[in-house]
CSV table of C-alpha atoms in Angstrom, one decimal:
chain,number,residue,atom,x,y,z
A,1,UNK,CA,9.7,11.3,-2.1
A,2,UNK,CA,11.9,9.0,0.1
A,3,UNK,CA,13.1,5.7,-0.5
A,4,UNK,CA,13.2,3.4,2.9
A,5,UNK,CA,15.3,4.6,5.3
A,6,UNK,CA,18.6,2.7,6.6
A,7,UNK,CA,18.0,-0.6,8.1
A,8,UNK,CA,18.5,0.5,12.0
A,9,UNK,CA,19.4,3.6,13.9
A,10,UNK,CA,19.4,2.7,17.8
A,11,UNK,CA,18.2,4.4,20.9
A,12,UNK,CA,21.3,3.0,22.4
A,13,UNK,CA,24.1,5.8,23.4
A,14,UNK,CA,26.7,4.1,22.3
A,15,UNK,CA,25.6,2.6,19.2
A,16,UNK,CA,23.6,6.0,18.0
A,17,UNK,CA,27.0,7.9,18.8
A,18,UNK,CA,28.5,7.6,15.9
A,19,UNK,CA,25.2,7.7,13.9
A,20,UNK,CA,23.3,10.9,15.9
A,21,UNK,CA,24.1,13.2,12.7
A,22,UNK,CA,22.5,10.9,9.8
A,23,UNK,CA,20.3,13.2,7.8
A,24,UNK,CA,18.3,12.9,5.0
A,25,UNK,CA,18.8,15.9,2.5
A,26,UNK,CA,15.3,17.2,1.0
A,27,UNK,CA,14.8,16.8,-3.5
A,28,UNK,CA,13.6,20.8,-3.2
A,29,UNK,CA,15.6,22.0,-1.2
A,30,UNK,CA,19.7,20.3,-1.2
A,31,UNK,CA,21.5,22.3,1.1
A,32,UNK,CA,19.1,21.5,3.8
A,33,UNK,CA,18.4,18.3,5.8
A,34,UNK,CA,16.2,16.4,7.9
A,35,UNK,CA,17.1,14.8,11.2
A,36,UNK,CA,16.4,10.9,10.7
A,37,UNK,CA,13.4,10.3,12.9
A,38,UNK,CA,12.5,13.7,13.8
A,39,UNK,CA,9.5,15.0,13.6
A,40,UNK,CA,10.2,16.5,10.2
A,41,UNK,CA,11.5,13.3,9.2
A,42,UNK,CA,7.9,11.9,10.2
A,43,UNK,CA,5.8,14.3,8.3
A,44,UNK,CA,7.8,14.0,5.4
A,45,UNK,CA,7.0,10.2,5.4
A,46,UNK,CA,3.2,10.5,6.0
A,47,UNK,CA,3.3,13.4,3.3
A,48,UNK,CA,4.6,10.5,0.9
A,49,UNK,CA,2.4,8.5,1.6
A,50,UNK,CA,-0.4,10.7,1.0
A,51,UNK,CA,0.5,11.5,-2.3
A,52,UNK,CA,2.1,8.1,-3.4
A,53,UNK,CA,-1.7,6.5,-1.9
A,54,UNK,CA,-4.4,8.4,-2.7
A,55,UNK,CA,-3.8,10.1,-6.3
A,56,UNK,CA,-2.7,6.8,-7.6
A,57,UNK,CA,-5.6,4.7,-6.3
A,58,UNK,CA,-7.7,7.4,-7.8
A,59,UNK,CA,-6.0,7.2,-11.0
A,60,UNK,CA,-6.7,3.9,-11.4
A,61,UNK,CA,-9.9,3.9,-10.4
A,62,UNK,CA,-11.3,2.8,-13.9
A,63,UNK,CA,-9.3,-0.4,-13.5
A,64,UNK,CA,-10.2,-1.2,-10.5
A,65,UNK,CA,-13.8,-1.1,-11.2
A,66,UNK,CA,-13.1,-3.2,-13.7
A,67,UNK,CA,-11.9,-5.9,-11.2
A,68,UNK,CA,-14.2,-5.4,-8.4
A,69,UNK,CA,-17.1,-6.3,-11.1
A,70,UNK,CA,-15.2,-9.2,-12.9
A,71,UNK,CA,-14.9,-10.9,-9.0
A,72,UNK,CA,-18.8,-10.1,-8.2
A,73,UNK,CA,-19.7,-11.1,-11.8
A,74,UNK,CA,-17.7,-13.1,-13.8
A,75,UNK,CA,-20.2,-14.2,-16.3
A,76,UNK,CA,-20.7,-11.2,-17.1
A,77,UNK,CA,-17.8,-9.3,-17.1
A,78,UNK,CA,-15.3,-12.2,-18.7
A,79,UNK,CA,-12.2,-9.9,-19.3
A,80,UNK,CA,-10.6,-7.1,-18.5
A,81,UNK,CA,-11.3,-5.7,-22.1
A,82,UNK,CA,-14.9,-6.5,-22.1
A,83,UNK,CA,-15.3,-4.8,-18.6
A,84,UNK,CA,-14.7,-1.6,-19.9
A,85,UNK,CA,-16.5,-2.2,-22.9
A,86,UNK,CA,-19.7,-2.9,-21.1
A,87,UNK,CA,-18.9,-0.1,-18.6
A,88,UNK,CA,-18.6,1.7,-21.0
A,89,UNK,CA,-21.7,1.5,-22.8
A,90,UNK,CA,-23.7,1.1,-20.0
A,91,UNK,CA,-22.5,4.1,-18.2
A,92,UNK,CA,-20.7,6.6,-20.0
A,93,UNK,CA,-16.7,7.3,-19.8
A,94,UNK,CA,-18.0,8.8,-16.1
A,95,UNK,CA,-18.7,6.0,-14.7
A,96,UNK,CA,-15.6,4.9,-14.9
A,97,UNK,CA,-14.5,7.1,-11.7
A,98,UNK,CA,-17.4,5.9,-9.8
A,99,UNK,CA,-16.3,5.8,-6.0
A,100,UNK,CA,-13.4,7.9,-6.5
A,101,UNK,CA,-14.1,10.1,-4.0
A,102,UNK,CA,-13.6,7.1,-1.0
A,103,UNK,CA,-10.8,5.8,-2.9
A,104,UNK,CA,-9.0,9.3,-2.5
A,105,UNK,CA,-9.9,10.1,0.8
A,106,UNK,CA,-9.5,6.1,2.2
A,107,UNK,CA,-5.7,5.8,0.6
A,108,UNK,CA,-5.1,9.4,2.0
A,109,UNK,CA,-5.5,8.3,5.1
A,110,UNK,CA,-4.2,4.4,4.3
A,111,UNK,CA,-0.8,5.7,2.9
A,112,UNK,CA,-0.5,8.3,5.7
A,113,UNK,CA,-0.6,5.7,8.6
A,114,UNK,CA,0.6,3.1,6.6
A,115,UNK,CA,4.1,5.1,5.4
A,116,UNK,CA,4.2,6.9,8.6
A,117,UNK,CA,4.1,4.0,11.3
A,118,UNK,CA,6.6,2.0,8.8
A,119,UNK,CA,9.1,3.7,9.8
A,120,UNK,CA,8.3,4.4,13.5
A,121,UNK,CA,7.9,0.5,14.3
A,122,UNK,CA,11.2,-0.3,12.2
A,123,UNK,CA,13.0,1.9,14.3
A,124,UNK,CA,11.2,0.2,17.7
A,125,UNK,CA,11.8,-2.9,17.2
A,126,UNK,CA,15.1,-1.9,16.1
A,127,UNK,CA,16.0,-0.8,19.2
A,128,UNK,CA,14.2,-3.9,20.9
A,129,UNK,CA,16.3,-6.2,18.8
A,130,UNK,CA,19.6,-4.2,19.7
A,131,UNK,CA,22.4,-3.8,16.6
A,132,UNK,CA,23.5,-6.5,16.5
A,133,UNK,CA,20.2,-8.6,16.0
A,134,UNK,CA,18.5,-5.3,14.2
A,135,UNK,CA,21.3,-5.4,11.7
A,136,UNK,CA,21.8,-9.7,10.8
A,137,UNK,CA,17.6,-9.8,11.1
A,138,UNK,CA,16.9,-6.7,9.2
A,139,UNK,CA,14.3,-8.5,6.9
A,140,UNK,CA,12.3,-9.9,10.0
A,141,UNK,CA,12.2,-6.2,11.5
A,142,UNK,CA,11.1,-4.9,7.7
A,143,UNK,CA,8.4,-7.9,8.0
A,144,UNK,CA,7.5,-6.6,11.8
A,145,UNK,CA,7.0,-3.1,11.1
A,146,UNK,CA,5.1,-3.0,8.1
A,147,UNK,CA,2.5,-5.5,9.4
A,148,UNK,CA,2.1,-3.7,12.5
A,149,UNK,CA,1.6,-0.6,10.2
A,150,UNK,CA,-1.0,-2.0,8.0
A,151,UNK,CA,-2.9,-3.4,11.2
A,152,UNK,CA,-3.7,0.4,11.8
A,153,UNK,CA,-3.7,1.7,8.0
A,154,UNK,CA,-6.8,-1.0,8.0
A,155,UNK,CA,-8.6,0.8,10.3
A,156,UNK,CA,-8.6,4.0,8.9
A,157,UNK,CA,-9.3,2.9,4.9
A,158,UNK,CA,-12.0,-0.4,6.3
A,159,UNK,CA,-15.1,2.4,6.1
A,160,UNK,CA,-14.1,3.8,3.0
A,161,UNK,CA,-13.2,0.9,1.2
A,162,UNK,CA,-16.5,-1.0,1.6
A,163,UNK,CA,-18.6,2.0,0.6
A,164,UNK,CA,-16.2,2.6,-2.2
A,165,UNK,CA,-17.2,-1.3,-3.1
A,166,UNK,CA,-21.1,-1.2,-2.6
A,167,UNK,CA,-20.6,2.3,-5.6
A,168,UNK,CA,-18.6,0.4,-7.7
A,169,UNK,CA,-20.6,-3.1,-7.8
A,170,UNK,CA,-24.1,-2.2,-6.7
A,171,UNK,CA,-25.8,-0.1,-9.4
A,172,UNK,CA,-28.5,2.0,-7.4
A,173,UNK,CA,-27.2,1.6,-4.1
A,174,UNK,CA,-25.6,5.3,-3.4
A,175,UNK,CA,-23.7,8.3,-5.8
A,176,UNK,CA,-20.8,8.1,-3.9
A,177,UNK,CA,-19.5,8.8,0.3
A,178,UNK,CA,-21.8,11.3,1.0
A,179,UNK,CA,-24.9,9.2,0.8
A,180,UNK,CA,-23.5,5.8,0.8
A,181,UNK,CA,-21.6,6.1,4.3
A,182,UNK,CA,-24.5,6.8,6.2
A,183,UNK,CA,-26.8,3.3,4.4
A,184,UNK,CA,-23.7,1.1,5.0
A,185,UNK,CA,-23.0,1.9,8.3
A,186,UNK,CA,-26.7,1.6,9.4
A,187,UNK,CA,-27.2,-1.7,7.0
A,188,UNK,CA,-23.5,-3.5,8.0
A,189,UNK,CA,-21.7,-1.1,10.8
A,190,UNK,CA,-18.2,0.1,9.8
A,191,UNK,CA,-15.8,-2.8,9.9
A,192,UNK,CA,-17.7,-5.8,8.5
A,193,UNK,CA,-15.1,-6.3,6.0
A,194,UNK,CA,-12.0,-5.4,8.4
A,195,UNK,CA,-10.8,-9.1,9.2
A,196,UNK,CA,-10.3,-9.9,5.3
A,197,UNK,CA,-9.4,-6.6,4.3
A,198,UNK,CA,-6.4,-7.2,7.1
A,199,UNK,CA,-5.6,-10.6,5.5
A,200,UNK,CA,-5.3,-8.9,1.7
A,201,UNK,CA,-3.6,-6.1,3.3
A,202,UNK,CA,-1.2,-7.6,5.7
A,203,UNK,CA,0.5,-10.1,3.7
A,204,UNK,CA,0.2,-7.3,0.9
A,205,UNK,CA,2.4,-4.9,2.8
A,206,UNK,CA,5.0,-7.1,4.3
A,207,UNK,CA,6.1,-8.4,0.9
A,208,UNK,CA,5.7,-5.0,-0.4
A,209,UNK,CA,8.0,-3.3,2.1
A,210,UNK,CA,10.4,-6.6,2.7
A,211,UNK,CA,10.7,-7.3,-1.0
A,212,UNK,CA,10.9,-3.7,-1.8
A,213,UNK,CA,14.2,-3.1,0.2
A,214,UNK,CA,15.7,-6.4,-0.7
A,215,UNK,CA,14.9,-5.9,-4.5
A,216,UNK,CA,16.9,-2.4,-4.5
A,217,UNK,CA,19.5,-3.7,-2.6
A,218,UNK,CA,20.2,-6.4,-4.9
A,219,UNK,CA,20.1,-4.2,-7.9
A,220,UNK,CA,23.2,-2.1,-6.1
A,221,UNK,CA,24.7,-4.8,-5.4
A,222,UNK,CA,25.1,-6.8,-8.7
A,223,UNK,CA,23.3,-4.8,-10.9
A,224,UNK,CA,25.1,-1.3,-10.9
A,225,UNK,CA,28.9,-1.1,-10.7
A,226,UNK,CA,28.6,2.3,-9.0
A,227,UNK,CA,28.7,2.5,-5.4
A,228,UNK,CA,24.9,3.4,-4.6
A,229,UNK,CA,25.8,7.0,-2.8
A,230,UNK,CA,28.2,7.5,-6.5
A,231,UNK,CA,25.0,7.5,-8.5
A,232,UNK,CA,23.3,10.7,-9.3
A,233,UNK,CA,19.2,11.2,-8.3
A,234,UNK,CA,17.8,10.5,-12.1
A,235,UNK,CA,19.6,6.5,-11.6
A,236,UNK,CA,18.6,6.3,-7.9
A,237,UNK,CA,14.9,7.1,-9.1
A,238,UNK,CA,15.2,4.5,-11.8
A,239,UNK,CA,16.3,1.7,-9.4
A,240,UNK,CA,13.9,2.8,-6.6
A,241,UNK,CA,10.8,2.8,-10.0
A,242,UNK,CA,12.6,-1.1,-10.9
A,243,UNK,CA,12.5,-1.9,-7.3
A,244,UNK,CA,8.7,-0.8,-6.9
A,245,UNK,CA,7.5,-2.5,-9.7
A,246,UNK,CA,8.7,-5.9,-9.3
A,247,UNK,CA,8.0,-6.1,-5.7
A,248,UNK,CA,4.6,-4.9,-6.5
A,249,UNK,CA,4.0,-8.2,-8.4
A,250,UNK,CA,5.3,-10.0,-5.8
A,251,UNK,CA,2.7,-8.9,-3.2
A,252,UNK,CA,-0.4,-8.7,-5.6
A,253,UNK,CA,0.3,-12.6,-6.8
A,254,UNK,CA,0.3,-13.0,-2.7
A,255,UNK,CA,-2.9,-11.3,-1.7
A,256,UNK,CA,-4.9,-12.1,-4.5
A,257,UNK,CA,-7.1,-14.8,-3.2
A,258,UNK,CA,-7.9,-12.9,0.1
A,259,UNK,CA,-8.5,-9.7,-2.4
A,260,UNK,CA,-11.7,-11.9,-4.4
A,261,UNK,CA,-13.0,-13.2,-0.6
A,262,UNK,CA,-12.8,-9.6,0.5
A,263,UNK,CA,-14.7,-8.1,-2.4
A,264,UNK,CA,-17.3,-11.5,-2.4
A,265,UNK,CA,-17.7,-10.8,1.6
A,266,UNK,CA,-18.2,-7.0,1.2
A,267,UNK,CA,-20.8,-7.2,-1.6
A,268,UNK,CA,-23.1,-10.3,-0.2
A,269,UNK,CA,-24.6,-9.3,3.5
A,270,UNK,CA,-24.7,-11.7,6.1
A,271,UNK,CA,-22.1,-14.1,4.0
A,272,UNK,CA,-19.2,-15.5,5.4
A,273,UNK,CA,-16.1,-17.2,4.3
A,274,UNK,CA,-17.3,-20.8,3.9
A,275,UNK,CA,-19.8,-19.4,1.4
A,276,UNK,CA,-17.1,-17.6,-0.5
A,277,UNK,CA,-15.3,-20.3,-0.8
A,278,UNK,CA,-18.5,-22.7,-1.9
A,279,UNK,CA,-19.1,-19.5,-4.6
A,280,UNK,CA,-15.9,-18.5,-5.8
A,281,UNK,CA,-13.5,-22.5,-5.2
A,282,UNK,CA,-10.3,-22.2,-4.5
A,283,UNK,CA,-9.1,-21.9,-8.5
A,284,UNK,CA,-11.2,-18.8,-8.7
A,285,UNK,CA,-9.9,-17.4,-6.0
A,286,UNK,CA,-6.3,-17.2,-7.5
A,287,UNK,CA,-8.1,-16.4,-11.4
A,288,UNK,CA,-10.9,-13.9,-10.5
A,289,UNK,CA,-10.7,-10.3,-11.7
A,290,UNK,CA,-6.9,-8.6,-13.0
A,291,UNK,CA,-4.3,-7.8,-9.8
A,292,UNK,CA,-3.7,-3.7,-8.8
A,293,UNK,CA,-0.9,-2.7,-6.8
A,294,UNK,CA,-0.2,0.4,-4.6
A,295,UNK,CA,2.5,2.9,-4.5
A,296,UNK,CA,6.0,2.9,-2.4
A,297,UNK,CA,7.5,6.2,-2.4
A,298,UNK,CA,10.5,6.6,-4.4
A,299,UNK,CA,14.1,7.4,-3.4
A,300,UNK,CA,16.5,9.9,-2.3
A,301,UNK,CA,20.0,9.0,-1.1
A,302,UNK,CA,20.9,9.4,3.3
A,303,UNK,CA,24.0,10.7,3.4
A,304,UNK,CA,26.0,11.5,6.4
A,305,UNK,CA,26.1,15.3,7.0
C-alpha cells in the first residue's frame, strides 16, 4: 500500500515539464510503475483504502462495541475491561462481532472515497494554488483535500454507520444490515446522524492526513540519517507504521467529544445536541468510552523513472 504521494504535481506545462515522468513503482511488481495520477494510480489508492478501511474496522469490532455501549451506558459498562466481561457473559464470544457486517461494507466504501478523493483534491487545489503557493502551503492544501474528501466519505458510510450503532447498543432492535436498514430508514431516514458524524469525521481526517505527512517527514528529517529514497522498503514501512500511529492519537484525542454526541444522537430519536450536552456535560464528552482510530495506508518510496 502507498504512503501519501508528493506534496504537488501541477497541471501547469511548464512546471509539470520536468515532473511528467514521476512514477510510483508497484510492492508486487518492481520493474513496473504507475503513472502519478493516472487512472491506475487512482485505483490503486481506492484499493488501499478498501483494504486499510474495512478489514481493520471489522477487526476491531469487539472494541468498538465496547465503546459505543460505555458512551450509551456508563453506569453500566464502567470500563473497558468490564465491557467485555459483561459482553461477554451476557452474549457469548459472538456477540462480540455484532454489526460487523455494516462495519465492513460502510469502511469499504468510507476508505475507498475517503483515500481516493485525498488525493484527487490535493492535486486540485494544487494546481489552484500554483507551485509556488502549493509547495510553501503544502499543509493547508493536505488540510483542504482531506476535508473535502471526508465530506463525501460521510455520505457513503452515514447509513451504515447508524445501523451498525442501533446492532451494537440496542439489544432486540435488528441481527444485523439486512433487517436493520430497512427499520432505520423508515423509523429516522438515512442521514439523521450525518451532521455529527461530519464533525467527528472531518476534524478526524484532516489531522490524520496533515499530521500523518508531517509526522514522517519529521522522522526523515531528524530521525534517520539516511536520505529517505537510501532506505530500503522494511525501514520505509516502519517509519510510515511510527508515522500512523502517532498521528492516529492525535486525531482520536481531537474528535473525541463529537464521537460520544454522535453515538448519544444516533441511539436517542428525536434528540438533539442541547440534550446531549445536558446528558453527557462537557467533561463526559472528553472521558466517555476508550478512543479507536482508522487506518492510513502504509508506504512505498516515488522515485523518478
Amino acid at each position: 500500500m502507498l504512503n501519501a504521494s508528493p506534496r504537488f504535481i501541477s497541471s501547469n506545462v511548464d512546471a509539470s515539464a520536468s515532473m511528467k515522468n514521476i512514477f510510483i513503482p508497484t510492492p508486487a511488481e518492481p520493474f513496473r510503475k504507475i503513472e502519478m495520477y493516472s487512472l491506475a494510480f487512482n485505483a490503486t489508492y481506492t484499493t488501499s483504502g478498501i483494504l486499510s478501511y474495512g478489514f481493520t474496522h471489522m477487526v476491531v469490532s469487539p472494541l468498538d462495541l465496547v465503546k459505543c455501549n460505555m458512551q450509551i451506558d456508563p453506569t453500566k459498562y464502567k470500563s473497558i475491561t468490564s465491557g467485555f466481561r459483561i459482553l461477554l457473559k451476557e452474549h457469548g464470544v459472538k456477540g462480540f462481532f455484532r454489526g460487523w457486517v455494516p462495519t465492513l461494507l460502510g469502511y469499504n466504501a468510507h476508505g475507498d472515497c475517503k483515500f481516493g478523493f485525498y488525493e484527487f483534491f490535493k492535486k486540485y487545489y494544487s494546481d489552484i494554488a500554483g507551485p509556488e503557493f502549493a509547495i510553501k502551503y503544502n499543509t493547508l492544501i493536505d488540510l483542504a483535500g482531506s476535508a473535502s474528501a471526508e465530506v463525501i466519505a460521510d455520505i457513503t458510510l452515514c447509513p451504515f454507520e447508524a445501523v451498525k450503532f442501533k446492532v451494537q447498543t440496542q439489544l432486540g432492535f435488528a441481527r444485523g444490515l439486512l433487517d436493520g436498514y430497512p427499520k432505520f430508514f423508515k423509523s429516522e431516514g438515512l442521514y439523521k446522524g450525518l451532521v455529527p458524524l461530519w464533525g467527528h469525521q472531518i476534524p478526524y481526517t484532516m489531522m490524520k492526513f496533515a499530521s500523518f505527512e508531517t509526522i514522517v517527514e519529521m522522522i526523515y528529517k531528524y530521525g534517520i540519517p539516511t536520505p529517505k529514497e537510501q532506505c530500503n522498503k522494511n525501514l520505509q514501512l516502519g517509519v510510515s507504521f511510527a508515522g500512523r500511529y502517532m498521528a492516529s492519537v492525535f486525531c482520536a484525542i481531537v474528535s473525541h467529544p463529537i464521537d460520544n454526541l454522535a453515538s448519544f444522537l444516533n441511539n436517542a430519536k428525536g434528540a438533539n445536541v442541547g440534550d446531549a450536552m445536558k446528558k453527557i456535560g462537557v467533561v463526559g464528552l472528553f472521558t466517555r468510552g476508550p478512543t479507536t482510530g482508522g487506518g492510513l495506508p502504509a508506504a512505498t518510496k516515488v522515485e523518478k523513472a
